[in-house]
Amino acid sequence: MLKHLLPLGTRDEFGRRARTKQHLIAVIQAHFKQRGLAPIATPLLENEAVFDPYQMGNYQLYRLFGNDGRTLVLRPDMTLPVARFISATNVSLPQKFGYVGDIFRVSRQLSGSYNQITQAGVELVGYASLKAEFECLTIANQLSSELIADAVEIELGDAQFAQRVVASLTGDEGEQQAILTALFDKQVPRYTKLIAKYRAQPLYDFLKAWPRLFGRPECIFKELAAALLPETVQPSLKRLQTVVAWMQQTMPEQVISVDLSSQAPQKYYTGLTFRGYSQAGAGYLFSGGRYDKLLTNFQAEAEPAVGMGLNVDLLTTLATDQQTAYAEQLIYFEPEQWSQAEAYLAKQPHAILSLADDLAGARIEAQCLNAQLIDLTGGMTND
């Protein structure tokens, strides 16, 4: 019924986007399988307590009441439910998981954000080595190259760098948070006022330049080398340099940037963070990082882990917009020609079967899809 209520152009776009999205999901799942990721699915409804320790971004949760009076939520995040599942089931570690599922967030009005987002993701649990970060970055690099035509820039950061810098300035947690908020929100006048009291400290020149501390790795590392930074941030910087050197060696075509003036994608990250974005898209195509302490919310012992989420809807938008001008082929055939139609379909990656009753119906279907009609009952036609 819905298709009859939509204008023809809208129906065409809706159908094309739906097919593109399903294709991307299939490619992502096949890639996950090839990389040895075990598929995992978590409940759509979770206890609100699972998300209580974290401020889940600039959005609210969809809340429902269970029969026992507890508050349930439609999951706004996939990593936390995976962590709860691992803890509750006593899965032996290390483990590599991959998933595709929907998350639900009540976004701010007029923000342009969807309230339901399809997300694919990777969770590598029990791995302390940088090899886990390398694996996530490899998957991100390979999938972005395979799924969209535009070059994707990977932006690296560190979840602990900013906290350790401000902790070296003052022990006042309120003051620390005020400086970080102004820095992350790029409230430069307020930030400048807050750091003014530290003018006599050796770190002051760095503090003045900090809001602009993003760009190409070689420039950022040069600036950091000249700064009188506290020793507590040196492990973070060494890790960043190691990751950049590895990426430049293993994926030389990948565009890399470093940003040490922005907030980590989620509050639970503890180490390296990364985001990927295309110049053609609004928002991040993927984001992730290390979260070694996340499981302590569900069990006594911490476990090292690295995770990444991909925004399937944004990838779909880019892939749909970037599709080439070829016309998909629509195959019309009689029931007794099914095997012949299947054989043709197997050789044509952009063909689909017409299930119309007659040739006239197939012509209408081809017109709606802007597709080339292949008539196996009487030859080829370019309707």
mmCIF file of C-alpha atoms in Angstrom:
data_model
loop_
_atom_site.group_PDB
_atom_site.id
_atom_site.type_symbol
_atom_site.label_atom_id
_atom_site.label_comp_id
_atom_site.label_asym_id
_atom_site.label_seq_id
_atom_site.Cartn_x
_atom_site.Cartn_y
_atom_site.Cartn_z
ATOM 1 C CA MET A 1 0.000 0.000 0.000
ATOM 2 C CA LEU A 2 2.827 2.419 0.860
ATOM 3 C CA LYS A 3 4.259 2.496 -2.652
ATOM 4 C CA HIS A 4 0.921 3.701 -4.055
ATOM 5 C CA LEU A 5 0.948 6.649 -1.630
ATOM 6 C CA LEU A 6 4.419 7.826 -2.648
ATOM 7 C CA PRO A 7 5.306 9.808 -5.795
ATOM 8 C CA LEU A 8 7.042 7.770 -8.479
ATOM 9 C CA GLY A 9 10.427 9.456 -7.958
ATOM 10 C CA THR A 10 10.211 8.874 -4.202
ATOM 11 C CA ARG A 11 9.336 5.204 -4.732
ATOM 12 C CA ASP A 12 12.322 4.778 -7.059
ATOM 13 C CA GLU A 13 14.683 6.381 -4.543
ATOM 14 C CA PHE A 14 13.199 4.432 -1.624
ATOM 15 C CA GLY A 15 13.618 1.138 -3.447
ATOM 16 C CA ARG A 16 17.125 1.952 -4.641
ATOM 17 C CA ARG A 17 18.221 2.933 -1.142
ATOM 18 C CA ALA A 18 16.703 -0.216 0.384
ATOM 19 C CA ARG A 19 18.501 -2.442 -2.112
ATOM 20 C CA THR A 20 21.766 -0.573 -1.556
ATOM 21 C CA LYS A 21 21.472 -0.920 2.217
ATOM 22 C CA GLN A 22 20.826 -4.648 2.060
ATOM 23 C CA HIS A 23 23.788 -5.058 -0.293
ATOM 24 C CA LEU A 24 26.077 -3.137 2.080
ATOM 25 C CA ILE A 25 24.940 -5.231 5.049
ATOM 26 C CA ALA A 26 25.654 -8.423 3.105
ATOM 27 C CA VAL A 27 29.133 -7.168 2.157
ATOM 28 C CA ILE A 28 29.882 -6.145 5.751
ATOM 29 C CA GLN A 29 28.717 -9.478 7.168
ATOM 30 C CA ALA A 30 30.753 -11.412 4.605
ATOM 31 C CA HIS A 31 33.810 -9.315 5.490
ATOM 32 C CA PHE A 32 33.288 -9.949 9.194
ATOM 33 C CA LYS A 33 33.086 -13.678 8.525
ATOM 34 C CA GLN A 34 36.248 -13.572 6.421
ATOM 35 C CA ARG A 35 38.071 -11.829 9.313
ATOM 36 C CA GLY A 36 36.983 -14.532 11.742
ATOM 37 C CA LEU A 37 34.403 -12.503 13.710
ATOM 38 C CA ALA A 38 31.701 -14.547 15.421
ATOM 39 C CA PRO A 39 28.211 -13.102 14.845
ATOM 40 C CA ILE A 40 26.537 -11.824 17.998
ATOM 41 C CA ALA A 41 23.047 -10.441 18.619
ATOM 42 C CA THR A 42 21.831 -8.674 21.754
ATOM 43 C CA PRO A 43 18.266 -7.966 22.943
ATOM 44 C CA LEU A 44 16.481 -4.933 21.539
ATOM 45 C CA LEU A 45 15.285 -4.127 25.068
ATOM 46 C CA GLU A 46 17.821 -3.645 27.852
ATOM 47 C CA ASN A 47 17.588 -2.672 31.506
ATOM 48 C CA GLU A 48 18.229 1.045 31.837
ATOM 49 C CA ALA A 49 20.859 0.258 34.471
ATOM 50 C CA VAL A 50 23.155 -1.080 31.725
ATOM 51 C CA PHE A 51 23.607 2.490 30.452
ATOM 52 C CA ASP A 52 23.434 4.379 33.763
ATOM 53 C CA PRO A 53 27.209 4.839 34.253
ATOM 54 C CA TYR A 54 27.535 6.712 30.970
ATOM 55 C CA GLN A 55 26.138 9.854 29.437
ATOM 56 C CA MET A 56 25.108 8.448 26.099
ATOM 57 C CA GLY A 57 25.785 11.496 23.956
ATOM 58 C CA ASN A 58 23.544 14.392 22.973
ATOM 59 C CA TYR A 59 20.318 12.407 22.953
ATOM 60 C CA GLN A 60 17.772 10.765 25.228
ATOM 61 C CA LEU A 61 16.704 7.145 25.612
ATOM 62 C CA TYR A 62 13.421 5.512 24.620
ATOM 63 C CA ARG A 63 12.080 4.229 27.955
ATOM 64 C CA LEU A 64 9.452 1.574 28.681
ATOM 65 C CA PHE A 65 8.208 -0.057 31.895
ATOM 66 C CA GLY A 66 8.505 -3.818 32.330
ATOM 67 C CA ASN A 67 5.961 -6.020 34.083
ATOM 68 C CA ASP A 68 8.173 -6.085 37.176
ATOM 69 C CA GLY A 69 8.308 -2.288 37.366
ATOM 70 C CA ARG A 70 11.868 -1.957 36.101
ATOM 71 C CA THR A 71 12.647 0.644 33.471
ATOM 72 C CA LEU A 72 13.644 -0.791 30.104
ATOM 73 C CA VAL A 73 15.155 1.076 27.174
ATOM 74 C CA LEU A 74 15.467 0.481 23.470
ATOM 75 C CA ARG A 75 19.228 -0.004 23.157
ATOM 76 C CA PRO A 76 20.978 3.277 22.249
ATOM 77 C CA ASP A 77 24.376 1.615 21.941
ATOM 78 C CA MET A 78 25.673 -1.837 20.985
ATOM 79 C CA THR A 79 28.966 -2.069 22.866
ATOM 80 C CA LEU A 80 27.463 -1.962 26.364
ATOM 81 C CA PRO A 81 24.932 -4.770 25.670
ATOM 82 C CA VAL A 82 27.740 -6.895 24.185
ATOM 83 C CA ALA A 83 29.814 -6.309 27.333
ATOM 84 C CA ARG A 84 26.854 -7.292 29.522
ATOM 85 C CA PHE A 85 26.280 -10.427 27.426
ATOM 86 C CA ILE A 86 29.929 -11.483 27.710
ATOM 87 C CA SER A 87 29.911 -11.036 31.478
ATOM 88 C CA ALA A 88 26.537 -12.756 31.998
ATOM 89 C CA THR A 89 27.379 -15.812 29.893
ATOM 90 C CA ASN A 90 30.978 -16.294 31.073
ATOM 91 C CA VAL A 91 32.232 -16.531 27.509
ATOM 92 C CA SER A 92 35.849 -17.682 27.404
ATOM 93 C CA LEU A 93 38.171 -14.917 26.258
ATOM 94 C CA PRO A 94 39.708 -13.683 24.017
ATOM 95 C CA GLN A 95 36.882 -13.475 21.482
ATOM 96 C CA LYS A 96 36.204 -11.581 18.245
ATOM 97 C CA PHE A 97 32.602 -10.540 17.625
ATOM 98 C CA GLY A 98 30.798 -8.829 14.761
ATOM 99 C CA TYR A 99 27.214 -7.580 14.654
ATOM 100 C CA VAL A 100 24.637 -5.684 12.625
ATOM 101 C CA GLY A 101 21.633 -4.215 14.438
ATOM 102 C CA ASP A 102 19.495 -1.156 15.061
ATOM 103 C CA ILE A 103 20.030 1.350 17.858
ATOM 104 C CA PHE A 104 17.461 3.919 19.013
ATOM 105 C CA ARG A 105 18.130 7.461 20.201
ATOM 106 C CA VAL A 106 15.780 10.386 20.744
ATOM 107 C CA SER A 107 17.787 13.070 18.968
ATOM 108 C CA ARG A 108 17.405 16.788 19.494
ATOM 109 C CA GLN A 109 14.672 18.388 17.386
ATOM 110 C CA LEU A 110 15.882 19.856 14.093
ATOM 111 C CA SER A 111 19.281 18.193 14.581
ATOM 112 C CA GLY A 112 18.967 16.314 11.291
ATOM 113 C CA SER A 113 19.690 13.022 13.076
ATOM 114 C CA TYR A 114 17.650 9.834 12.763
ATOM 115 C CA ASN A 115 16.125 8.247 15.876
ATOM 116 C CA GLN A 116 16.704 4.727 14.528
ATOM 117 C CA ILE A 117 20.149 3.900 13.152
ATOM 118 C CA THR A 118 21.455 0.665 11.704
ATOM 119 C CA GLN A 119 24.914 -0.007 13.051
ATOM 120 C CA ALA A 120 27.472 -2.662 12.218
ATOM 121 C CA GLY A 121 30.333 -3.231 14.573
ATOM 122 C CA VAL A 122 33.345 -5.136 15.784
ATOM 123 C CA GLU A 123 34.179 -6.034 19.383
ATOM 124 C CA LEU A 124 37.593 -7.609 20.078
ATOM 125 C CA VAL A 125 37.519 -8.621 23.744
ATOM 126 C CA GLY A 126 40.471 -9.960 25.721
ATOM 127 C CA TYR A 127 43.212 -8.495 23.524
ATOM 128 C CA ALA A 128 45.680 -6.103 25.200
ATOM 129 C CA SER A 129 48.014 -5.848 22.214
ATOM 130 C CA LEU A 130 47.955 -2.987 19.708
ATOM 131 C CA LYS A 131 47.199 -5.710 17.177
ATOM 132 C CA ALA A 132 43.537 -5.313 18.190
ATOM 133 C CA GLU A 133 43.599 -1.627 17.195
ATOM 134 C CA PHE A 134 45.381 -2.577 13.980
ATOM 135 C CA GLU A 135 42.679 -5.134 13.163
ATOM 136 C CA CYS A 136 39.873 -2.583 13.637
ATOM 137 C CA LEU A 137 41.706 -0.009 11.520
ATOM 138 C CA THR A 138 42.322 -2.610 8.807
ATOM 139 C CA ILE A 139 38.634 -3.565 8.701
ATOM 140 C CA ALA A 140 37.637 0.117 8.593
ATOM 141 C CA ASN A 141 40.096 0.835 5.787
ATOM 142 C CA GLN A 142 39.071 -2.177 3.712
ATOM 143 C CA LEU A 143 35.317 -1.717 4.125
ATOM 144 C CA SER A 144 35.338 2.015 3.408
ATOM 145 C CA SER A 145 37.371 1.358 0.243
ATOM 146 C CA GLU A 146 34.981 -1.366 -0.828
ATOM 147 C CA LEU A 147 31.680 0.299 0.021
ATOM 148 C CA ILE A 148 32.009 3.915 -1.148
ATOM 149 C CA ALA A 149 33.867 5.723 -3.888
ATOM 150 C CA ASP A 150 35.018 8.736 -1.866
ATOM 151 C CA ALA A 151 38.316 8.684 0.016
ATOM 152 C CA VAL A 152 37.805 8.320 3.764
ATOM 153 C CA GLU A 153 40.015 10.117 6.275
ATOM 154 C CA ILE A 154 40.812 8.315 9.525
ATOM 155 C CA GLU A 155 41.202 10.648 12.480
ATOM 156 C CA LEU A 156 43.183 9.343 15.464
ATOM 157 C CA GLY A 157 42.979 10.556 19.041
ATOM 158 C CA ASP A 158 43.497 9.413 22.613
ATOM 159 C CA ALA A 159 40.875 9.260 25.357
ATOM 160 C CA GLN A 160 43.351 9.906 28.187
ATOM 161 C CA PHE A 161 45.496 12.682 26.726
ATOM 162 C CA ALA A 162 43.246 15.637 27.594
ATOM 163 C CA GLN A 163 42.374 14.382 31.074
ATOM 164 C CA ARG A 164 46.037 13.901 31.957
ATOM 165 C CA VAL A 165 47.021 17.328 30.659
ATOM 166 C CA VAL A 166 44.431 19.162 32.771
ATOM 167 C CA ALA A 167 45.161 16.934 35.769
ATOM 168 C CA SER A 168 48.741 18.221 35.642
ATOM 169 C CA LEU A 169 47.397 21.784 35.957
ATOM 170 C CA THR A 170 45.052 21.456 38.911
ATOM 171 C CA GLY A 171 43.592 18.881 41.273
ATOM 172 C CA ASP A 172 40.221 20.653 41.253
ATOM 173 C CA GLU A 173 37.949 18.287 39.297
ATOM 174 C CA GLY A 174 35.405 21.023 38.663
ATOM 175 C CA GLU A 175 38.085 23.226 37.141
ATOM 176 C CA GLN A 176 39.375 20.328 35.063
ATOM 177 C CA GLN A 177 35.912 19.620 33.659
ATOM 178 C CA ALA A 178 35.278 23.298 32.882
ATOM 179 C CA ILE A 179 38.502 23.515 30.852
ATOM 180 C CA LEU A 180 37.764 20.271 28.996
ATOM 181 C CA THR A 181 34.181 21.284 28.197
ATOM 182 C CA ALA A 182 35.302 24.638 26.790
ATOM 183 C CA LEU A 183 38.065 22.913 24.801
ATOM 184 C CA PHE A 184 35.880 20.150 23.366
ATOM 185 C CA ASP A 185 33.015 22.527 22.539
ATOM 186 C CA LYS A 186 35.468 24.983 20.935
ATOM 187 C CA GLN A 187 34.298 27.786 23.232
ATOM 188 C CA VAL A 188 37.571 29.612 22.653
ATOM 189 C CA PRO A 189 36.821 32.855 24.597
ATOM 190 C CA ARG A 190 35.741 30.877 27.669
ATOM 191 C CA TYR A 191 38.654 28.463 27.292
ATOM 192 C CA THR A 192 41.131 31.363 27.021
ATOM 193 C CA LYS A 193 39.725 32.888 30.194
ATOM 194 C CA LEU A 194 39.951 29.584 32.090
ATOM 195 C CA ILE A 195 43.615 28.959 31.217
ATOM 196 C CA ALA A 196 44.690 32.551 31.942
ATOM 197 C CA LYS A 197 45.501 31.681 35.561
ATOM 198 C CA TYR A 198 48.158 29.236 34.325
ATOM 199 C CA ARG A 199 50.051 31.879 32.353
ATOM 200 C CA ALA A 200 53.173 31.428 34.493
ATOM 201 C CA GLN A 201 53.316 27.666 33.947
ATOM 202 C CA PRO A 202 55.667 26.133 31.318
ATOM 203 C CA LEU A 203 52.634 24.436 29.733
ATOM 204 C CA TYR A 204 50.896 27.727 28.930
ATOM 205 C CA ASP A 205 52.190 28.040 25.338
ATOM 206 C CA PHE A 206 50.818 24.580 24.623
ATOM 207 C CA LEU A 207 47.490 25.418 26.270
ATOM 208 C CA LYS A 208 47.069 28.443 23.992
ATOM 209 C CA ALA A 209 47.631 26.311 20.881
ATOM 210 C CA TRP A 210 45.624 23.312 22.118
ATOM 211 C CA PRO A 211 42.212 24.153 20.538
ATOM 212 C CA ARG A 212 43.893 23.993 17.112
ATOM 213 C CA LEU A 213 45.793 20.760 17.792
ATOM 214 C CA PHE A 214 44.445 18.763 14.867
ATOM 215 C CA GLY A 215 45.741 18.038 11.391
ATOM 216 C CA ARG A 216 48.369 15.948 9.624
ATOM 217 C CA PRO A 217 50.384 13.701 11.969
ATOM 218 C CA GLU A 218 53.787 15.125 11.063
ATOM 219 C CA CYS A 219 52.650 18.665 11.944
ATOM 220 C CA ILE A 220 50.984 17.606 15.189
ATOM 221 C CA PHE A 221 53.941 15.525 16.360
ATOM 222 C CA LYS A 222 56.327 18.378 15.581
ATOM 223 C CA GLU A 223 54.220 20.733 17.686
ATOM 224 C CA LEU A 224 53.993 18.220 20.521
ATOM 225 C CA ALA A 225 57.755 17.653 20.502
ATOM 226 C CA ALA A 226 58.286 21.350 21.205
ATOM 227 C CA ALA A 227 55.772 21.449 24.073
ATOM 228 C CA LEU A 228 56.666 20.920 27.738
ATOM 229 C CA LEU A 229 54.081 18.212 28.288
ATOM 230 C CA PRO A 230 53.705 16.176 31.509
ATOM 231 C CA GLU A 231 55.246 12.712 31.580
ATOM 232 C CA THR A 232 51.819 11.180 32.121
ATOM 233 C CA VAL A 233 50.865 11.797 28.456
ATOM 234 C CA GLN A 234 54.005 10.282 26.949
ATOM 235 C CA PRO A 235 52.547 6.716 26.707
ATOM 236 C CA SER A 236 49.595 8.132 24.744
ATOM 237 C CA LEU A 237 51.866 10.017 22.344
ATOM 238 C CA LYS A 238 54.149 7.029 21.835
ATOM 239 C CA ARG A 239 51.111 4.857 21.065
ATOM 240 C CA LEU A 240 49.806 7.396 18.552
ATOM 241 C CA GLN A 241 53.161 7.582 16.811
ATOM 242 C CA THR A 242 53.354 3.783 16.637
ATOM 243 C CA VAL A 243 49.884 3.526 15.113
ATOM 244 C CA VAL A 244 50.540 6.284 12.565
ATOM 245 C CA ALA A 245 53.827 4.665 11.485
ATOM 246 C CA TRP A 246 52.092 1.293 11.121
ATOM 247 C CA MET A 247 49.244 2.778 9.057
ATOM 248 C CA GLN A 248 51.635 4.653 6.770
ATOM 249 C CA GLN A 249 53.472 1.404 6.133
ATOM 250 C CA THR A 250 50.525 -0.978 5.696
ATOM 251 C CA MET A 251 47.957 1.349 4.068
ATOM 252 C CA PRO A 252 50.015 4.102 2.390
ATOM 253 C CA GLU A 253 47.037 5.484 0.452
ATOM 254 C CA GLN A 254 45.000 6.032 3.609
ATOM 255 C CA VAL A 255 44.590 9.688 4.617
ATOM 256 C CA ILE A 256 45.388 10.098 8.336
ATOM 257 C CA SER A 257 44.878 12.986 10.745
ATOM 258 C CA VAL A 258 45.428 13.409 14.475
ATOM 259 C CA ASP A 259 43.057 15.324 16.757
ATOM 260 C CA LEU A 260 43.968 15.855 20.406
ATOM 261 C CA SER A 261 41.504 18.678 21.020
ATOM 262 C CA SER A 262 38.241 16.726 20.702
ATOM 263 C CA GLN A 263 36.299 14.492 23.047
ATOM 264 C CA ALA A 264 36.461 10.707 22.694
ATOM 265 C CA PRO A 265 33.479 9.162 20.822
ATOM 266 C CA GLN A 266 32.181 7.594 24.052
ATOM 267 C CA LYS A 267 32.852 8.132 27.737
ATOM 268 C CA TYR A 268 33.998 4.532 28.257
ATOM 269 C CA TYR A 269 37.072 4.739 25.989
ATOM 270 C CA THR A 270 40.438 4.437 27.752
ATOM 271 C CA GLY A 271 43.105 4.610 25.039
ATOM 272 C CA LEU A 272 43.466 5.095 21.290
ATOM 273 C CA THR A 273 40.338 6.393 19.535
ATOM 274 C CA PHE A 274 39.581 6.678 15.843
ATOM 275 C CA ARG A 275 36.902 8.082 13.577
ATOM 276 C CA GLY A 276 36.410 7.919 9.831
ATOM 277 C CA TYR A 277 34.652 10.434 7.657
ATOM 278 C CA SER A 278 34.179 11.288 4.004
ATOM 279 C CA GLN A 279 34.215 14.796 2.614
ATOM 280 C CA ALA A 280 30.871 13.997 0.966
ATOM 281 C CA GLY A 281 29.075 12.971 4.145
ATOM 282 C CA ALA A 282 27.860 14.727 7.275
ATOM 283 C CA GLY A 283 29.050 12.873 10.337
ATOM 284 C CA TYR A 284 31.359 9.976 11.019
ATOM 285 C CA LEU A 285 31.102 6.802 8.967
ATOM 286 C CA PHE A 286 32.686 4.826 11.777
ATOM 287 C CA SER A 287 34.208 5.389 15.188
ATOM 288 C CA GLY A 288 35.836 3.270 17.826
ATOM 289 C CA GLY A 289 38.663 2.772 20.243
ATOM 290 C CA ARG A 290 40.003 0.902 23.232
ATOM 291 C CA TYR A 291 37.843 0.452 26.341
ATOM 292 C CA ASP A 292 39.802 -1.713 28.781
ATOM 293 C CA LYS A 293 37.607 -1.039 31.836
ATOM 294 C CA LEU A 294 34.132 -1.437 30.383
ATOM 295 C CA LEU A 295 33.472 -4.946 31.706
ATOM 296 C CA THR A 296 34.054 -3.791 35.298
ATOM 297 C CA ASN A 297 30.491 -2.446 35.174
ATOM 298 C CA PHE A 298 29.258 -6.041 34.977
ATOM 299 C CA GLN A 299 31.987 -8.080 36.703
ATOM 300 C CA ALA A 300 34.840 -7.679 39.182
ATOM 301 C CA GLU A 301 37.717 -8.110 36.731
ATOM 302 C CA ALA A 302 38.538 -5.798 33.825
ATOM 303 C CA GLU A 303 39.245 -7.165 30.372
ATOM 304 C CA PRO A 304 41.130 -5.400 27.581
ATOM 305 C CA ALA A 305 38.967 -4.671 24.545
ATOM 306 C CA VAL A 306 38.774 -2.653 21.344
ATOM 307 C CA GLY A 307 35.556 -1.910 19.457
ATOM 308 C CA MET A 308 34.261 -0.075 16.439
ATOM 309 C CA GLY A 309 30.824 0.876 15.105
ATOM 310 C CA LEU A 310 29.928 1.667 11.483
ATOM 311 C CA ASN A 311 26.989 3.888 10.559
ATOM 312 C CA VAL A 312 25.279 1.728 7.928
ATOM 313 C CA ASP A 313 22.671 4.390 7.135
ATOM 314 C CA LEU A 314 25.274 7.052 6.362
ATOM 315 C CA LEU A 315 27.257 4.555 4.295
ATOM 316 C CA THR A 316 24.038 3.752 2.430
ATOM 317 C CA THR A 317 23.403 7.430 1.698
ATOM 318 C CA LEU A 318 26.886 7.887 0.282
ATOM 319 C CA ALA A 319 26.812 4.650 -1.687
ATOM 320 C CA THR A 320 23.379 5.477 -3.146
ATOM 321 C CA ASP A 321 24.452 8.992 -4.134
ATOM 322 C CA GLN A 322 27.645 7.684 -5.711
ATOM 323 C CA GLN A 323 26.134 4.871 -7.739
ATOM 324 C CA THR A 324 27.129 5.042 -11.376
ATOM 325 C CA ALA A 325 24.643 5.833 -14.078
ATOM 326 C CA TYR A 326 24.287 2.274 -15.330
ATOM 327 C CA ALA A 327 20.721 1.004 -15.546
ATOM 328 C CA GLU A 328 19.930 -2.053 -13.478
ATOM 329 C CA GLN A 329 18.585 -4.905 -15.564
ATOM 330 C CA LEU A 330 15.177 -6.398 -14.965
ATOM 331 C CA ILE A 331 14.740 -9.951 -16.273
ATOM 332 C CA TYR A 332 11.306 -10.969 -17.579
ATOM 333 C CA PHE A 333 10.687 -14.690 -18.203
ATOM 334 C CA GLU A 334 8.058 -17.401 -18.217
ATOM 335 C CA PRO A 335 7.885 -19.848 -15.267
ATOM 336 C CA GLU A 336 9.367 -22.662 -17.367
ATOM 337 C CA GLN A 337 12.380 -20.395 -18.063
ATOM 338 C CA TRP A 338 13.285 -20.047 -14.390
ATOM 339 C CA SER A 339 16.571 -21.942 -14.736
ATOM 340 C CA GLN A 340 17.533 -19.788 -17.725
ATOM 341 C CA ALA A 341 16.690 -16.620 -15.783
ATOM 342 C CA GLU A 342 18.749 -17.802 -12.805
ATOM 343 C CA ALA A 343 21.718 -18.510 -15.071
ATOM 344 C CA TYR A 344 21.486 -15.001 -16.553
ATOM 345 C CA LEU A 345 21.123 -13.492 -13.082
ATOM 346 C CA ALA A 346 24.274 -15.242 -11.861
ATOM 347 C CA LYS A 347 26.341 -13.530 -14.575
ATOM 348 C CA GLN A 348 24.881 -10.027 -14.105
ATOM 349 C CA PRO A 349 25.615 -8.451 -10.705
ATOM 350 C CA HIS A 350 23.167 -5.576 -11.278
ATOM 351 C CA ALA A 351 20.228 -7.621 -12.542
ATOM 352 C CA ILE A 352 17.081 -8.636 -10.689
ATOM 353 C CA LEU A 353 14.167 -10.901 -11.599
ATOM 354 C CA SER A 354 10.802 -9.516 -12.644
ATOM 355 C CA LEU A 355 7.894 -11.344 -11.054
ATOM 356 C CA ALA A 356 5.300 -9.570 -13.179
ATOM 357 C CA ASP A 357 2.454 -11.639 -14.653
ATOM 358 C CA ASP A 358 3.003 -10.421 -18.196
ATOM 359 C CA LEU A 359 5.352 -8.365 -20.366
ATOM 360 C CA ALA A 360 3.239 -5.223 -19.976
ATOM 361 C CA GLY A 361 3.593 -5.441 -16.203
ATOM 362 C CA ALA A 362 7.335 -6.019 -16.546
ATOM 363 C CA ARG A 363 7.620 -2.877 -18.721
ATOM 364 C CA ILE A 364 5.891 -0.811 -16.020
ATOM 365 C CA GLU A 365 8.156 -2.331 -13.370
ATOM 366 C CA ALA A 366 11.277 -1.567 -15.436
ATOM 367 C CA GLN A 367 10.131 2.031 -15.915
ATOM 368 C CA CYS A 368 9.617 2.476 -12.184
ATOM 369 C CA LEU A 369 13.092 1.102 -11.486
ATOM 370 C CA ASN A 370 14.713 3.001 -14.363
ATOM 371 C CA ALA A 371 16.038 -0.400 -15.413
ATOM 372 C CA GLN A 372 16.828 -2.071 -18.719
ATOM 373 C CA LEU A 373 14.259 -4.772 -19.437
ATOM 374 C CA ILE A 374 15.664 -8.133 -20.516
ATOM 375 C CA ASP A 375 12.900 -10.178 -22.122
ATOM 376 C CA LEU A 376 13.927 -13.835 -22.187
ATOM 377 C CA THR A 377 10.667 -14.729 -23.938
ATOM 378 C CA GLY A 378 11.521 -12.726 -27.034
ATOM 379 C CA GLY A 379 14.919 -10.996 -26.803
ATOM 380 C CA MET A 380 16.273 -7.768 -25.364
ATOM 381 C CA THR A 381 14.490 -4.458 -25.219
ATOM 382 C CA ASN A 382 15.694 -1.041 -23.982
ATOM 383 C CA ASP A 383 12.421 0.278 -22.586
#
